[in-house]
Structure formats: C-alpha cells, structure tokens
XYZ file of C-alpha atoms in Angstrom:
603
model
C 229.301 252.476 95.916
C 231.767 249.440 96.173
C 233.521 248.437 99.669
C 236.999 249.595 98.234
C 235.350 253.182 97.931
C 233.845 253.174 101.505
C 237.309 252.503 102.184
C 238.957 254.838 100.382
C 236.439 257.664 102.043
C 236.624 256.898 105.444
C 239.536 254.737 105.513
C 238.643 253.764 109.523
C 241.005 250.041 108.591
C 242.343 248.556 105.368
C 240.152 248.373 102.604
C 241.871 245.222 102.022
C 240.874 244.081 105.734
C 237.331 245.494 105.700
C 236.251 243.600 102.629
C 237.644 240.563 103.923
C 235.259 240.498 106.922
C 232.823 241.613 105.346
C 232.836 238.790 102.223
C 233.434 236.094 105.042
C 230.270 236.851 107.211
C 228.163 233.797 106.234
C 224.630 236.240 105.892
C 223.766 238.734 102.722
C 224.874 242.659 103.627
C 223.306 244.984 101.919
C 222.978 248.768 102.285
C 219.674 250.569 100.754
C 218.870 254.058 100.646
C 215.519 255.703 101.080
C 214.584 254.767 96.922
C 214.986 251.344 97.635
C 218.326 251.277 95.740
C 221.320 248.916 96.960
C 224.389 251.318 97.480
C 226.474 248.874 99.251
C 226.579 244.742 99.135
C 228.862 242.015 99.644
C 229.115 239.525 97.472
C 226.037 237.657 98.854
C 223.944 240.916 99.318
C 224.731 241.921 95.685
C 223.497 237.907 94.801
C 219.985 238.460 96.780
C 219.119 241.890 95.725
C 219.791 241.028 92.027
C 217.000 238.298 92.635
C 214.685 239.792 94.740
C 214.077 242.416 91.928
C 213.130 240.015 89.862
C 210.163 238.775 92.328
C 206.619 240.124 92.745
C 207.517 241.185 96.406
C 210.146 243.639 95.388
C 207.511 246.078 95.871
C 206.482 244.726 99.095
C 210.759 244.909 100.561
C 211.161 248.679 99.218
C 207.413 249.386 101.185
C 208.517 248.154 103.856
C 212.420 249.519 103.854
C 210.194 252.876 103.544
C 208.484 252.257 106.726
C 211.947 251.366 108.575
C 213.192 254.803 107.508
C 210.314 256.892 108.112
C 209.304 255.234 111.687
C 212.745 254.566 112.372
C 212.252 251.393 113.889
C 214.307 248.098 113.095
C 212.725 245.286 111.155
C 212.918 242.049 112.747
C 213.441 238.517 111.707
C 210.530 238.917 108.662
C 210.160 235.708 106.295
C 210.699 236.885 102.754
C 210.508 233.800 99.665
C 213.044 234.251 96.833
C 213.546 231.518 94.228
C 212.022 229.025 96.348
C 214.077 229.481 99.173
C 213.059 231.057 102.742
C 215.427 234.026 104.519
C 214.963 236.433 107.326
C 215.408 239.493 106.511
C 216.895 242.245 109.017
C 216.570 246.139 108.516
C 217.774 248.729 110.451
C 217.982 252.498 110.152
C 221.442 254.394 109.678
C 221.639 257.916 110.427
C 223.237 260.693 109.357
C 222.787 263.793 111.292
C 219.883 261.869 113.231
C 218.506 262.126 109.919
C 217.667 258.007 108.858
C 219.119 258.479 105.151
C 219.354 254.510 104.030
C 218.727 251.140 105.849
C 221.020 248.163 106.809
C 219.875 244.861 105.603
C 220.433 241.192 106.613
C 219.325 238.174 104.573
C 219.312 235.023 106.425
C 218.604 231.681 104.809
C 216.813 229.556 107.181
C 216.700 226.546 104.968
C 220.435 225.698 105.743
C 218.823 224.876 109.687
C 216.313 222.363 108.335
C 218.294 219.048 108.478
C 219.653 220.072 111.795
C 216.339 221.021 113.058
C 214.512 217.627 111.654
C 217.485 216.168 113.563
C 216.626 218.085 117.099
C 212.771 217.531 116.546
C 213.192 214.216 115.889
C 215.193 213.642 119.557
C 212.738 215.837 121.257
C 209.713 213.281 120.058
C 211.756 210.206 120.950
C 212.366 212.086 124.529
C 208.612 212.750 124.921
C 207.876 209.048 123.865
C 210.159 207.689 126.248
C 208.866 210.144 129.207
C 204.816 209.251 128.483
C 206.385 205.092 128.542
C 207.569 205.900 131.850
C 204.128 207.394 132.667
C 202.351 204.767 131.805
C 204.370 201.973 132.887
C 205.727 203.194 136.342
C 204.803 200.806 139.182
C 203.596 204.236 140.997
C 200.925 206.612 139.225
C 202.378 209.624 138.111
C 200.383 212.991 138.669
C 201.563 216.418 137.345
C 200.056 220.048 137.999
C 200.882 222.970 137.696
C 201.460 225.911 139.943
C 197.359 226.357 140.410
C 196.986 222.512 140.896
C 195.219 222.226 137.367
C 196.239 219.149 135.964
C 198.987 218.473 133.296
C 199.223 215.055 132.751
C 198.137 211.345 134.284
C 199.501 207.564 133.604
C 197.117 205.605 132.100
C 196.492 203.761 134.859
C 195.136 206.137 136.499
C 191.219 204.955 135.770
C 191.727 201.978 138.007
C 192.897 204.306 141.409
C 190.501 206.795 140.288
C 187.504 205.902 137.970
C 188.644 208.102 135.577
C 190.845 208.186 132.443
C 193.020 211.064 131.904
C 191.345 212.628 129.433
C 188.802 213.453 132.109
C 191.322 214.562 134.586
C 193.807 216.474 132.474
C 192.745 220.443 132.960
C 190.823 220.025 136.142
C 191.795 221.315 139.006
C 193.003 219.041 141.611
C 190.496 221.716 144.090
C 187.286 220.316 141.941
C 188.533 216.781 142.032
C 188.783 216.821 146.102
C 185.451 218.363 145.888
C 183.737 215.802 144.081
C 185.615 212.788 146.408
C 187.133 211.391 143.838
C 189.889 211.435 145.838
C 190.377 212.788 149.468
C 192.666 214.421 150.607
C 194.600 215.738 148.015
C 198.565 215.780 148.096
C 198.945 218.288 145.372
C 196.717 220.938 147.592
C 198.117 220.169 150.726
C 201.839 220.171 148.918
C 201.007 223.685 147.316
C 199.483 225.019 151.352
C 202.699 223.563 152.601
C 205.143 224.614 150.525
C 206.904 221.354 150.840
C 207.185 217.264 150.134
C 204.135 215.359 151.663
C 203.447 211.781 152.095
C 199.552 210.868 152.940
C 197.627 208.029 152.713
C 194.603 208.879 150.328
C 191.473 207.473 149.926
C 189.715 206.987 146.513
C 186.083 207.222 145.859
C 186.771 203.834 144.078
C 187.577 202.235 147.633
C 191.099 202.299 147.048
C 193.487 203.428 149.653
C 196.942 205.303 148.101
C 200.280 206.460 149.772
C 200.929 209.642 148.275
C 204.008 211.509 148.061
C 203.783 214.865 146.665
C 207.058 217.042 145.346
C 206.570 220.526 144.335
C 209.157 221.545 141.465
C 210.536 225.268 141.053
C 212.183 227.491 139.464
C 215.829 229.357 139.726
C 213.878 231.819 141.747
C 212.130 229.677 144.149
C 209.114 229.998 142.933
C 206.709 226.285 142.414
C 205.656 225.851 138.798
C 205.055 222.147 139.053
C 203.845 219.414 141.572
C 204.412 215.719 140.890
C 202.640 213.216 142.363
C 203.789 209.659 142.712
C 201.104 207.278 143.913
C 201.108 203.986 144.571
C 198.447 201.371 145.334
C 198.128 199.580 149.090
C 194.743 198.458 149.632
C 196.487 194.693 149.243
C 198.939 195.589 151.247
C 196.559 196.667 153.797
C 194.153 193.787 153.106
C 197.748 191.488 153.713
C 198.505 193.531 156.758
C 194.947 192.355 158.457
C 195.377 188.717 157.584
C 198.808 188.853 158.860
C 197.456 190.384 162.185
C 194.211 188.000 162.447
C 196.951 184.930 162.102
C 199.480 186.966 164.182
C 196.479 186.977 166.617
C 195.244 183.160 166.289
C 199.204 181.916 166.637
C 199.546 183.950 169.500
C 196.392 182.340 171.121
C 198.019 178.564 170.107
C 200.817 180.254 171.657
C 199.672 180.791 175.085
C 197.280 177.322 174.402
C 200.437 175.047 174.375
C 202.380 177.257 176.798
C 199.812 176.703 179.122
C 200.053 172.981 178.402
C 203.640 172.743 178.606
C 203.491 174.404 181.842
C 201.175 171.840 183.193
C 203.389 168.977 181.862
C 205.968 170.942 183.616
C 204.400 171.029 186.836
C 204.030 167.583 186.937
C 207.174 166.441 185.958
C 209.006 169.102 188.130
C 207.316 169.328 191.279
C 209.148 169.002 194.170
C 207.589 166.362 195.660
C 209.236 165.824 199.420
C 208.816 164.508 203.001
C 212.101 165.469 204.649
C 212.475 168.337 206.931
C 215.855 169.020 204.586
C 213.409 169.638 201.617
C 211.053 171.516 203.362
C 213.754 173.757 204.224
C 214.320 173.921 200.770
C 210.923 175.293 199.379
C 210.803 177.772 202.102
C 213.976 179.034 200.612
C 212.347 179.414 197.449
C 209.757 180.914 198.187
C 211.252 183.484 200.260
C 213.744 184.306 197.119
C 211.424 183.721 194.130
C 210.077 187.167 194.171
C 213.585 188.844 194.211
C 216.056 189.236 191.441
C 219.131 188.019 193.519
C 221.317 185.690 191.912
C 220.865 181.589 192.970
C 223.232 179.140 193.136
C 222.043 175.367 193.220
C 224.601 172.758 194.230
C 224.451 169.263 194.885
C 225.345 165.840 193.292
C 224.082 164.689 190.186
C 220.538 164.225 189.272
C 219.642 165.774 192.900
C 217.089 167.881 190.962
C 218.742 171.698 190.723
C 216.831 171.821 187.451
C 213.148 171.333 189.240
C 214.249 173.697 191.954
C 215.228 176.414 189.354
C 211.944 175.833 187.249
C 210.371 176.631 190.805
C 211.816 179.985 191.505
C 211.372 181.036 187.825
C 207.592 179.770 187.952
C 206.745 181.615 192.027
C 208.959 184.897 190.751
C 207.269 188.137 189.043
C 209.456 186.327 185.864
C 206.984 183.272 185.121
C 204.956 185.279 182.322
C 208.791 185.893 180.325
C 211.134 182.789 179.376
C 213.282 180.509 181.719
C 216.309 179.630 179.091
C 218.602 176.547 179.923
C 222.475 176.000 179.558
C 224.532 173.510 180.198
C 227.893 174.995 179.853
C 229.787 171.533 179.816
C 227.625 170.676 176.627
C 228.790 173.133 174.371
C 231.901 173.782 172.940
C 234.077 176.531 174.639
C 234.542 177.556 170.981
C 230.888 178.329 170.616
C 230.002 178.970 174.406
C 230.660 182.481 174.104
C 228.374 183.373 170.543
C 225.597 181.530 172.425
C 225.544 183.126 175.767
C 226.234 186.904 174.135
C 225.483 186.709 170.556
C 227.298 188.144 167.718
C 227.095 191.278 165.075
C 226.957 190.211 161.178
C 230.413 189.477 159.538
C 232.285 189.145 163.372
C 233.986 185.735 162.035
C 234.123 183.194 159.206
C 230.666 181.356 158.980
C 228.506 183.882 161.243
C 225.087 184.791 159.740
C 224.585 187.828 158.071
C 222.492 188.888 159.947
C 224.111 188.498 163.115
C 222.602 186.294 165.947
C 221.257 187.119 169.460
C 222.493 185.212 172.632
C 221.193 184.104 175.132
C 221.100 186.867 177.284
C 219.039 188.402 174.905
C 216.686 185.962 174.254
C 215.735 185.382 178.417
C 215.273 189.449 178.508
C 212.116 189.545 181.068
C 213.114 185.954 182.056
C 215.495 183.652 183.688
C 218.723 182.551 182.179
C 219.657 179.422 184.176
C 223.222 177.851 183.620
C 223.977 174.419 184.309
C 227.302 173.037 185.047
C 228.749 176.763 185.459
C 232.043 175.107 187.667
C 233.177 174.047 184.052
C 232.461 177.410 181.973
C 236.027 178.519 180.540
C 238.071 181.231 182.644
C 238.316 183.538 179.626
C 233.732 183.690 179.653
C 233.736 183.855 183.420
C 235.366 187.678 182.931
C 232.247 188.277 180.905
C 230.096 186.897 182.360
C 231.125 189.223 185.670
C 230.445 192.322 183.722
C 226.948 191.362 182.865
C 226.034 190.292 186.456
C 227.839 193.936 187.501
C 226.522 195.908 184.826
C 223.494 194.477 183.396
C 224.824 194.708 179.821
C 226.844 192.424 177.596
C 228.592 193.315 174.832
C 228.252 190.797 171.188
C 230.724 189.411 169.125
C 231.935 192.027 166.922
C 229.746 194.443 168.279
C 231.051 198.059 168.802
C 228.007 199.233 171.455
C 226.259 197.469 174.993
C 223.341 196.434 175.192
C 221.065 196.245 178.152
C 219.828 193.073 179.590
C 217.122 192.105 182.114
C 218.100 188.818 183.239
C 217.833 186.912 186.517
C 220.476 184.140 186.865
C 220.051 180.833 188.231
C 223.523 179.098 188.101
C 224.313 175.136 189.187
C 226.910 172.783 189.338
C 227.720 169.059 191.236
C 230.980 169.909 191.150
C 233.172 171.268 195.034
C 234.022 175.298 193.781
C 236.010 175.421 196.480
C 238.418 173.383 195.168
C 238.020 174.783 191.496
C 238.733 178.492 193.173
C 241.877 177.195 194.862
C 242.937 175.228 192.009
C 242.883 178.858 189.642
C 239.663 177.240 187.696
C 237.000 179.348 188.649
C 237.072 183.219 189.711
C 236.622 183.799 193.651
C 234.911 187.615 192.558
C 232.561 185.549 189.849
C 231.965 182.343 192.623
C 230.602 185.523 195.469
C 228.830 187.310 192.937
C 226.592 184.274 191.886
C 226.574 182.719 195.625
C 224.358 185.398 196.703
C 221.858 183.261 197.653
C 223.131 179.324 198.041
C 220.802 176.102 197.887
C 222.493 173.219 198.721
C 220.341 170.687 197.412
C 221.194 166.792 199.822
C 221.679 163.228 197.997
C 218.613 161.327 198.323
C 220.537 158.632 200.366
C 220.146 162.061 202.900
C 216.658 162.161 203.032
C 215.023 158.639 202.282
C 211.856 160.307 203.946
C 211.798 161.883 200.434
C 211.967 158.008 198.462
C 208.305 157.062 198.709
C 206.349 159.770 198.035
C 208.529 160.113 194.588
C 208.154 156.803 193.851
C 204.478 157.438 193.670
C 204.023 160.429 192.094
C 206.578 159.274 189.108
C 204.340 155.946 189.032
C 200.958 158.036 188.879
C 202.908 160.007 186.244
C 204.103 157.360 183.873
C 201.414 155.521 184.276
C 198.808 158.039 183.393
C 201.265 158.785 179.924
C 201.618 155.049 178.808
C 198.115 153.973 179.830
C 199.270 151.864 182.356
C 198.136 150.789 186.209
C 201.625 149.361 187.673
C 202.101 149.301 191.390
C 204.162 148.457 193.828
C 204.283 145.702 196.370
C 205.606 146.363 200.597
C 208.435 144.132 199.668
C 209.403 146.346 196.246
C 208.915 149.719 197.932
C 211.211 148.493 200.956
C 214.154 147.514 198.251
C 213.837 151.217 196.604
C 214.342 152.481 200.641
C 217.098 150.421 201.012
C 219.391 151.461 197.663
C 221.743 153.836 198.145
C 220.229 155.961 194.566
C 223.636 156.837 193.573
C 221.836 158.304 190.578
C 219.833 160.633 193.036
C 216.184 161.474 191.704
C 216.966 161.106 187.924
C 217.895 157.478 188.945
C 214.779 156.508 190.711
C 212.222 158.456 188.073
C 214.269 156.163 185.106
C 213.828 153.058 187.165
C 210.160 154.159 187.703
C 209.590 154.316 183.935
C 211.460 151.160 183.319
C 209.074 149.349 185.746
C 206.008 150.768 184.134
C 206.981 150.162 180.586
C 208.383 146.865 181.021
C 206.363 145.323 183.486
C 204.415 142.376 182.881
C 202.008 142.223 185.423
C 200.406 145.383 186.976
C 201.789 144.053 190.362
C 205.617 144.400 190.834
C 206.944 142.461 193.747
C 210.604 142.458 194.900
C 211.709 139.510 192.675
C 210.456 141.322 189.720
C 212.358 144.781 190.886
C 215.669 143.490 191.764
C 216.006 142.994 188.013
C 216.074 146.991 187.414
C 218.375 148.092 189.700
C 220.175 144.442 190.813
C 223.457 145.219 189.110
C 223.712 148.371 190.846
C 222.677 147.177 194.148
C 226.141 146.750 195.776
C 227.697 150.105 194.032
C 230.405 151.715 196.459
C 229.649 155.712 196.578
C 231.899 158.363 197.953
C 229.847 160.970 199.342
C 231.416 164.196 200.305
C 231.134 168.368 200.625
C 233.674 171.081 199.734
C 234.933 170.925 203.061
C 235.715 167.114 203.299
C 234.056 167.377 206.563
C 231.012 165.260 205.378
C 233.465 163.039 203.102
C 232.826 159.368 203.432
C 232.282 155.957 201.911
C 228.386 154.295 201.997
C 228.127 150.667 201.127
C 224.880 149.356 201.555
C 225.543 145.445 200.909
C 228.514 143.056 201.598
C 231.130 142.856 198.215
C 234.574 141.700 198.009
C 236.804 143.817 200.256
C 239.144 144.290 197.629
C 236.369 145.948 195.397
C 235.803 147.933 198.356
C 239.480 148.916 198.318
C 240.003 150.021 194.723
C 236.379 151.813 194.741
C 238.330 153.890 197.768
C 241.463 154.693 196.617
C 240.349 156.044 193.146
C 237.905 158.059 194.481
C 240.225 159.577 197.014
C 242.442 159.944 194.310
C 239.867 162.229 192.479
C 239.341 164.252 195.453
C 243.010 165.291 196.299
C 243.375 165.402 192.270
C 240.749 168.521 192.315
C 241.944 169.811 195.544
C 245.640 169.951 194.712
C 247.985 170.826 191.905
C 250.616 168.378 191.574
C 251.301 165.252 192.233
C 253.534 166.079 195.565
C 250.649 167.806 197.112
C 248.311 165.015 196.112
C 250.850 163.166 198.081
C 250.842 164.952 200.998
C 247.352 165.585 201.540
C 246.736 161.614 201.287
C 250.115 161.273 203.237
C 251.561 158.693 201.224
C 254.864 158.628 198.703
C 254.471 160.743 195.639
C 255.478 157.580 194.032
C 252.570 155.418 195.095
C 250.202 158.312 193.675
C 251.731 157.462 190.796
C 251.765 153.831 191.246
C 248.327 153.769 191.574
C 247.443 155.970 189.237
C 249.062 153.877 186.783
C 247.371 150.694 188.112
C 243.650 151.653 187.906
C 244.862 153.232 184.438
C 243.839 157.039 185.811
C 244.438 160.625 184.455
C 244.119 164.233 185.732
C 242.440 166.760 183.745
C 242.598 169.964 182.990
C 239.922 170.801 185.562
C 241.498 168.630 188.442
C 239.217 165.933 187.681
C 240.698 162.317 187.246
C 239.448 160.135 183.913
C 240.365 156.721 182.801
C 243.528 157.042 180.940
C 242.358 156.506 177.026
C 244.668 153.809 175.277
C-alpha cells in the first residue's frame, strides 16, 4: 500500500500534505506486517528494506519484528549493518483492535554523527588534558574524592607531601589513609562530618606540615558527590616564621641593650644638676607631678634647660618604659606641622604615601609627646590640638574615623604667652588647658649658686668622652660666676666643651678662658617676665654708654612690639611720638613680625 492510498482510505489531511512530511523526515519509515512484508515506506524506508533483503540478517530483522508483535514490546535503538553502513533500527507495535497486526519501523544512520562526534571527542580529550596540567602544575596539591572519601584523583606532586604517588592513593579511602598516618587529620573526613568548607593545618607522616582547605561539591539536590582538596606546603614558611621570631627576639634584646645605653647617656647629659633653692623647688615639682598625667608647661628663656626638665618627668612618671617624642614646632613648616603631629590616610594630598603615615600622636601612644616652642604653633593646629587634649583622639589627614590616643603632653616655649594671647596669636582656652601645671624654669644669671656645680659635671662629662683631664683654675671658675650666661645652660655646657677640646694644657687659668667667652663678656641683656614686673637691663662690665643706649631701646622696642598691635599703641605704652617708634625703627633697620616679634629689616 502506497501513502496516496492511506490517504485516500482514511483521508485524516491531504494526501498531498501527508506525503510531504512524511518524504521530508530525514530517518527511513517503514510499516511491516506480521510476515515480515513492507506495506508502507517512504522513499528512504522503501531504499533500506530493498537492501536489507538482500543481507544475511534479513532473517534475523523479520525474527525479531516477530518478537515485537507477539510480546508487544517496542524495539529500541538496535545496531543493524547494511552495505557497510551502521543504523538504529526502531520497532514498535500498531494495533488494531488491541490486536498488534504490523510493526512501525525506524532506520537511523548513525554514521552521518561520526565527524561531529570525532569533533566533540576530540574537545573533551583536549579538556581532560588541560584539567590533569592544572593538576599537576598547581602551586597547591589538588585532592579529589568522592562522596565516601575514596579517592579520585591526585597531582603528581603529591609523593613529595605524602610519600606516595597517586597510583597508590587513587581508590583508597581517605579513612585508611588517616589510619595509617600518612596524613593526620584528614580534611576530606572532617569536610564530609561537617558538611561544610574546612581549613586545617595537617601533618604528614613525611614531616611536612600542610594548610588544608577542603570544599565539598554537590548536586542540584544538595546532596555531596565530590570533595576537593587544595593543599599547599608551609613547613618553610613555618621554618621562616621561627627564624623571623628568634631575630625578632635577638633585635628586641639589642633593642632594650642600646635603650638602656642611651638612657644612661641621657642621664648624664640631662641631669639636673643644681645648688639653688629656685632649682630645688623645681625637682620637687617634678617629682610631685611625674606620676600624674596632667599636662606641663615649661617656660623660661632660652637654653634654661625645659628639655632636661621634661626628660625628667617622662623618666620619674609610670611613662618611662613607652617613648618621650620631641617637637619643635618653630622647626617645621606650618605646611607640614599638621601631617606630623596627626598623621594622614593614603591618597589625602598630592605626594602622601600610599600607605598613609602615622603622626606623632600616634607614635608617643604609652609615652610622652613633648612640644617645643608651642607659643609659635599656627592658630589654625592650636584648634586641633584642643580637641585631642579634650578628647583624647585626633583625627588624620583625610581620615573619615578618630582614633584614640594615650598621650601625656609636655609643652614649652621662651616666648611671654601673655602677650601672644592678647595679641590674638595663641588661644586663651588652648594656653589654660596646657598650663595645668606651670614650671617656670629662672635664667642662670638667677641662680649663680647653680654655675659651679655645672661647670663640673659638664667638665667630668666631656672629659670622660674625649679622653681628656682639663680643669679649672680659682681665677677661671670666678670669671664663669661673674658672666652674665646670656646663653643660659646651653651656653656654659658649649663653652665647657670648647675648653676641653681646645685646650692646650690640662690647666685652664683665666687668661686662657677669657678667650672663649671674651667677646661676649660685656653683652647687654634685657631680662624680663610676662608681667614686665621683673623687666630690666643687666650689664655686668663698663661699655660705651651709647651701646648701652641702642642695646635698650631695641629691646624695648621688641617688648611693646609683642605686647601691642600697632604702632600708636607701641607709642603709648613707651610714651613717646608714634613717629619716633618709627624713627627708630628705621634707624636700627627693625621690623615687626607676624608674631609681634621685631627682626632686622632684610635689604
């Protein structure tokens, strides 16, 4: 029976339609009965069955159709050879009143797939290739297992953690190899108990120590199928980590060695070495404050010795074990001032470090933070520096959160802040927070009680450092009495030096010291206080009065110039004619800062 006589039987659609579908299916249709003959075939189905009657497994096909309509079951995907060429054929009953009366048949040739499947085979061994290079060449070992912990597969490399190639390990249960301590503990068995990613540190019978992380892998229903291991080798690591420590250890003890050594140096250098009742006074002060975190504030002239009285307190205070960091705040720029006393975050300007930078603050945490000079820190820092003295945290350059400091702060200065508070250069709230506890440090013209024993101790110093045995003579020690030390203690332990490296005999007589401080002997000095009350001129030898006169007059000059702010008040406070301020300002060639203070005027 042809497909136009189907058609013209049942007529369900078109002939003309049916046996276009049917010729374009891309498979042989053919339609059998229960003698094995073809009653129906498209063009392809009529091609095959022509041929496969012509085989020696005709025979074999009609056998088998036999079966398909007897059992009733469907024939699925069997190979069947014709002319050389493999298909699959299909069968399946078709019933007529539930009676199966003839079979339909499929014939699929699978040799069209080949080139396509040669092509997905090939990819598939290139993928496997590239996934056993990773495998062996991964900086980490690779370990797979299954859901039981038997293993699946191992890098190479795996013999020098382990002591074993992977031939040995692949198929062994990761529960035998914990056993037998080849390695302990296991990740895979403790990933598997947990359910979840672990990272140990394991231990190889090979002496090896590992850090293990262990993944388990599952499927769309949750269930683990796989565990990978990834381990990777530290015993250097480890073996680095010691020597690091053992020299972390030894340059700690060098450390503490020159610490201790600096300290010593220290103490010599900075004792306060004193006779006067004023001094005296002094160290009691100290000592009564060292072991307290109130705020200090040293003043006094020049070279007085704030610094040695602030190593003091930091030294007698529960501080002495952490830092004492110095600075002077007229030595630095004000452009850097503030990224050294509060650090800054990475990226806050053009040029910062990347990795930001701590300040100061930070640095003397557990310490002392002493700053020198602090009458000329900028107005614009003094604001900060309030809120760390009220708060006890600072916040850095570019930084977005405060952090919390524990700092004790010394501060100093030569300079009246009386007059800097009145003149708008210095913050009253900032001047009473850091005066909580004031040293007033005197001249050393103020205590001459004080001039000897110095003198000896800075002798006994230097000479002990340059190998030396200078002394003094009567007439020599009563010339360093008599000067007026302008230069306060810095002077006098310079001059000391000078004598002992210079000298050349190991007795210095009066002749022989008048040559170190000769040209300074008849120096005018104005000595005064923030109040003026103390204000005054000392001249210790006879000079030309009109020396005496110009000496005077600037230095008067200077004071009204810090006390006042223009020229009129400068005027009235010296009661004179604004104009002769001016005249004499012009005459000894004088100018007035922007801090009040008066400089030579630069050409």
């Amino acid at each position: 029976m042809s497909a136009s006589e189907i058609c013209a039987n049942s007529n369900p659609i078109p002939c003309d339609l049916a046996t276009s579908i049917l010729e374009a299916i891309p498979s042989a249709l053919c339609v059998i009965d229960q003698c094995g003959s073809l009653v129906y075939g498209n063009a392809m189905g009529f091609d095959i069955y022509s041929r496969l009657s012509r085989t020696d497994e005709s025979n074999l096909v009609l056998n088998e159709i036999k079966q398909v309509l007897k059992q009733g079951k469907t024939l699925i995907a069997h190979p069947l050879t014709i002319d050389g060429k493999v298909y699959v054929v299909t069968a399946s009953p078709i019933y007529h009143n539930n009676v199966a009366t003839a079979i339909f048949a499929t014939f699929e040739e699978v040799s069209i797939y080949r080139s396509l499947f040669d092509v997905e085979f090939e990819s598939f061994q290139t993928t496997i290739d590239d996934l056993q290079t990773i495998f062996d060449n991964s900086y980490d070992v690779l370990y797979v297992t299954d859901r039981n912990g038997r293993t699946l597969r191992v890098s190479s490399a795996c013999e020098i953690l382990w002591g074993k190639k992977p031939e040995e390990l692949i198929g062994r249960t990761v529960y035998e190899l914990e056993e037998e301590g080849v390695y302990r503990p296991s990740a895979t068995r403790l990933a598997l108990e947990r359910g979840k990613k672990v990272q140990i540190v394991q231990q190889t019978r090979t002496g090896r120590r590992l850090m293990v992380v262990s993944t388990p892998i599952r499927d769309k229903y949750g269930n683990i199928v796989r565990v990978v291991n990834a381990s990777r080798d530290i015993t250097e690591i480890q073996e680095l980590e010691q020597e690091i420590n053992q020299l972390k250890s030894l340059t700690e003890g060098y450390r503490k060695q020159l610490t201790e050594v600096q300290r010593n140096r220290a103490r010599e250098e900075n004792l306060l070495i004193y006779s006067s009742k004023a001094m005296s006074n002094i160290v009691y002060t100290i000592e009564k404050v060292a072991s307290v975190d109130s705020t200090v504030l040293i003043t006094g002239e020049s070279g007085v010795g704030k610094e040695v009285v602030a190593n003091c307190i930091h030294q007698l205070s529960p501080r002495s074990n952490g830092p004492i960091i110095k600075l002077n705040c007229a030595a630095i720029p004000e452009s850097l001032l503030e990224s050294e006393l509060f650090g800054y975050e990475e990226g806050a300007f053009t040029g910062a470090s990347r990795h930001g930078k701590a300040g100061l603050f930070e640095l003397a945490s557990g310490g002392t933070l002493f700053l020198d000079e602090i009458g000329d820190m900028p107005l614009g820092l003094q604001a900060k520096l309030l809120r760390v003295l009220q708060d006890g945290e600072l916040m850095r350059i570019g930084g977005r959160k405060p952090i919390k400091v524990n700092v004790r702060i010394i501060a100093a200065t030569n300079q009246m802040m009386g007059n800097l508070i009145q003149n708008g250069l210095f913050r009253k709230d900032l001047y009473y927070r850091l005066n909580v506890i004031p040293i007033t440090i005197p001249p050393l013209r103020k205590r001459k009680e004080d001039i000897i024993p110095l003198v000896r101790h800075f002798l006994e110093l230097f000479n002990k450092r340059y190998g030396k045995q200078i002394s003094l003579s009567t007439g020599a020690l009563r010339i360093l009495m008599d000067y007026s030390w302008p230069g306060n203690v810095r002077e006098l332990q310079n001059v000391i030096e000078r004598v002992v490296v210079t000298a050349d005999t190991n007795q210095v007589d009066e002749q022989d010291l008048s040559m170190y401080i000769g040209e300074r002997h008849t120096e005018v000095q104005l000595y005064y206080d923030d109040s003026f009350t103390n204000a005054g001129l000392f001249v210790n030898e006879i000079m030309p009065l009109k020396d005496v006169v110009r000496k005077a007059e600037m230095y008067m000059i200077g004071m009204a110039a810090q006390r006042c702010r223009t020229l009129a008040e400068m005027a009235a406070l010296l009661q004179v004619d604004q104009s002769t301020i001016s005249r004499k300002m012009k005459k000894y060639k004088l100018s007035i800062l922007q801090n009040g203070r008066v400089s030579p005027t630069r050409s």
